[in-house]
Coordinates of C-alpha atoms in Angstrom, one line a residue:
M1 CA 28.1 145.8 25.8
S2 CA 31.5 146.9 24.3
V3 CA 34.3 148.6 25.8
P4 CA 35.0 152.4 24.2
V5 CA 38.4 152.4 22.7
R6 CA 39.8 155.0 25.0
D7 CA 39.4 152.6 28.0
R8 CA 40.8 149.4 26.4
G9 CA 43.8 148.1 27.3
E10 CA 46.2 144.9 27.3
S11 CA 44.2 142.1 28.5
V12 CA 45.1 140.4 31.8
V13 CA 45.9 137.2 30.2
Q14 CA 48.5 138.8 27.7
Y15 CA 51.4 137.1 29.7
L16 CA 50.0 133.8 28.5
A17 CA 50.0 134.8 24.7
N18 CA 53.5 136.2 25.1
A19 CA 54.8 133.1 26.8
E20 CA 53.7 131.3 23.9
E21 CA 55.3 133.5 21.4
I22 CA 58.6 133.3 23.6
K23 CA 58.5 129.9 23.3
E24 CA 58.1 130.0 19.2
E25 CA 60.5 132.5 18.9
V26 CA 63.5 130.4 21.1
L27 CA 62.5 127.1 18.9
S28 CA 63.7 129.2 15.9
F29 CA 66.4 130.5 17.5
C30 CA 67.7 127.1 18.5
M31 CA 66.9 125.4 15.7
K32 CA 69.4 128.0 13.4
L33 CA 71.9 127.5 15.9
P34 CA 75.4 125.5 14.4
K35 CA 74.6 122.1 15.5
R36 CA 77.8 122.1 17.9
L37 CA 76.3 125.2 20.0
G38 CA 72.6 124.0 19.7
G39 CA 73.9 120.3 21.6
Y40 CA 75.6 122.3 24.4
M41 CA 73.1 125.6 24.6
G42 CA 70.1 125.0 22.8
H43 CA 68.4 122.2 24.3
G44 CA 68.6 123.9 27.7
T45 CA 67.9 127.0 26.2
L46 CA 64.8 125.5 24.5
D47 CA 63.8 123.5 28.2
E48 CA 63.6 127.1 29.9
A49 CA 61.0 128.6 27.3
L50 CA 59.0 125.4 27.6
R51 CA 59.1 125.8 31.6
L52 CA 58.3 129.5 31.4
A53 CA 54.9 128.8 29.1
N54 CA 54.1 125.5 31.5
C55 CA 54.6 127.6 34.5
V56 CA 52.6 130.7 33.4
R57 CA 50.0 128.3 32.0
A58 CA 49.6 126.2 35.4
A59 CA 49.3 129.9 37.3
N60 CA 46.8 130.8 35.2
G61 CA 44.5 127.7 35.5
R62 CA 44.6 127.8 39.5
Y63 CA 41.5 129.8 41.1
P64 CA 42.9 130.1 44.7
V65 CA 40.0 130.1 47.5
N66 CA 42.6 129.8 50.3
R67 CA 46.1 131.1 51.3
P68 CA 47.6 128.1 50.5
E69 CA 46.4 128.1 46.8
A70 CA 47.4 131.5 46.4
Q71 CA 50.9 130.8 47.4
K72 CA 51.1 128.1 45.0
R73 CA 50.1 130.3 42.4
R74 CA 52.6 133.1 43.2
E75 CA 55.1 130.3 43.5
L76 CA 54.7 129.2 39.8
L77 CA 54.6 132.9 38.7
N78 CA 58.2 133.0 40.5
E79 CA 59.4 130.0 38.9
A80 CA 58.1 131.6 35.7
N81 CA 60.2 134.4 36.2
D82 CA 63.0 132.0 37.4
A83 CA 63.0 130.8 33.4
I84 CA 63.0 134.1 32.3
Q85 CA 66.0 134.9 34.0
A86 CA 67.7 131.9 33.0
L87 CA 66.7 132.4 29.4
I88 CA 68.3 135.7 29.3
G89 CA 71.5 134.2 30.8
N90 CA 71.4 131.5 27.8
I91 CA 70.6 133.7 25.0
T92 CA 73.5 136.0 26.0
T93 CA 75.8 133.5 26.6
I94 CA 75.1 132.2 22.8
R95 CA 75.2 135.3 21.4
N96 CA 78.4 136.4 23.0
H97 CA 79.8 133.2 21.8
L98 CA 78.7 133.6 18.2
M99 CA 80.1 137.6 17.8
K100 CA 83.3 136.3 19.4
N101 CA 83.6 133.3 16.9
P102 CA 82.0 134.6 13.8
E103 CA 83.9 132.2 11.9
I104 CA 81.2 129.7 12.9
F105 CA 78.5 131.1 10.0
A106 CA 81.1 130.4 7.3
E107 CA 82.4 126.8 8.3
G108 CA 83.6 125.2 5.6
M109 CA 83.6 128.1 2.8
K110 CA 87.2 128.2 1.0
E111 CA 89.0 131.6 1.0
E112 CA 91.2 130.8 -2.2
T113 CA 90.3 133.6 -4.2
E114 CA 88.9 137.1 -3.6
D115 CA 85.7 136.4 -4.7
Q116 CA 85.5 133.4 -2.4
R117 CA 87.0 136.0 0.5
R118 CA 84.3 138.3 -0.3
A119 CA 81.5 135.4 -0.4
K120 CA 83.0 134.2 3.2
D121 CA 82.8 137.8 4.8
K122 CA 79.2 138.5 3.4
K123 CA 78.1 135.2 5.1
V124 CA 79.7 135.9 8.4
S125 CA 78.3 139.8 8.4
K126 CA 74.7 138.3 7.4
G127 CA 75.1 135.7 10.5
K128 CA 76.0 138.3 12.9
R129 CA 73.2 140.6 12.2
R130 CA 70.8 137.6 12.0
V131 CA 72.2 136.6 15.4
W132 CA 71.9 140.1 16.7
N133 CA 68.4 140.7 15.3
A134 CA 66.9 137.4 17.0
T135 CA 68.5 138.0 20.3
E136 CA 67.4 141.9 20.6
R137 CA 63.8 140.5 19.7
L138 CA 63.7 137.6 22.4
A139 CA 65.3 140.0 25.0
S140 CA 62.0 142.5 24.3
L141 CA 59.7 139.9 24.8
L142 CA 61.2 138.5 28.0
N143 CA 61.3 142.0 29.2
E144 CA 57.8 142.4 28.2
E145 CA 56.9 139.2 29.9
A146 CA 58.9 139.8 33.3
K147 CA 56.9 143.2 33.6
L148 CA 53.3 141.2 32.6
I149 CA 54.3 138.6 35.3
S150 CA 55.2 141.1 38.0
G151 CA 51.8 143.2 37.2
V152 CA 49.9 139.9 37.6
K153 CA 51.5 139.0 40.9
D154 CA 50.9 142.8 41.9
A155 CA 46.9 142.2 41.1
D156 CA 46.9 139.1 43.0
R157 CA 48.5 140.5 46.3
K158 CA 45.4 143.0 46.1
R159 CA 42.7 140.5 44.8
Y160 CA 43.7 137.7 47.1
K161 CA 44.6 139.8 50.6
N162 CA 41.7 138.6 52.1
L163 CA 41.3 135.3 51.6
P164 CA 41.2 132.4 54.4
D165 CA 44.4 130.5 55.8
F166 CA 42.6 127.3 55.0

């Protein structure tokens, strides 16, 4: 039996697909970072994205039959939320650093002639625009994921309120 279009909504497990998309976007973002910054912030940022995806996957794989199991599922969702907050902090730090130091985008370029100066300015402008767009996309995905996880936690609270204690 099919569901009428007007009754269709977002899947309950949309948070899984969203977490995977975040992981892929963060990987792409970190791979494009300058090497200096990648070593300092890129690895930690990618680790947080992996933690988010792993926690969400682990929480989705739990089917609680008692309160302790439901609590473990909730703890995994809370840890995923913690990873989201850490990702937001890391990405904001990276963006702020790159926007304050735009010369990073044009390292090694000479400025001896007017054409070289214009080319360098163009590269800096393009780099800033790319960073801004990438971080805005990640921010929207992270905000959406936080809302989805919050919805799952609310649904779990209602669904598992009558579970036995053992």
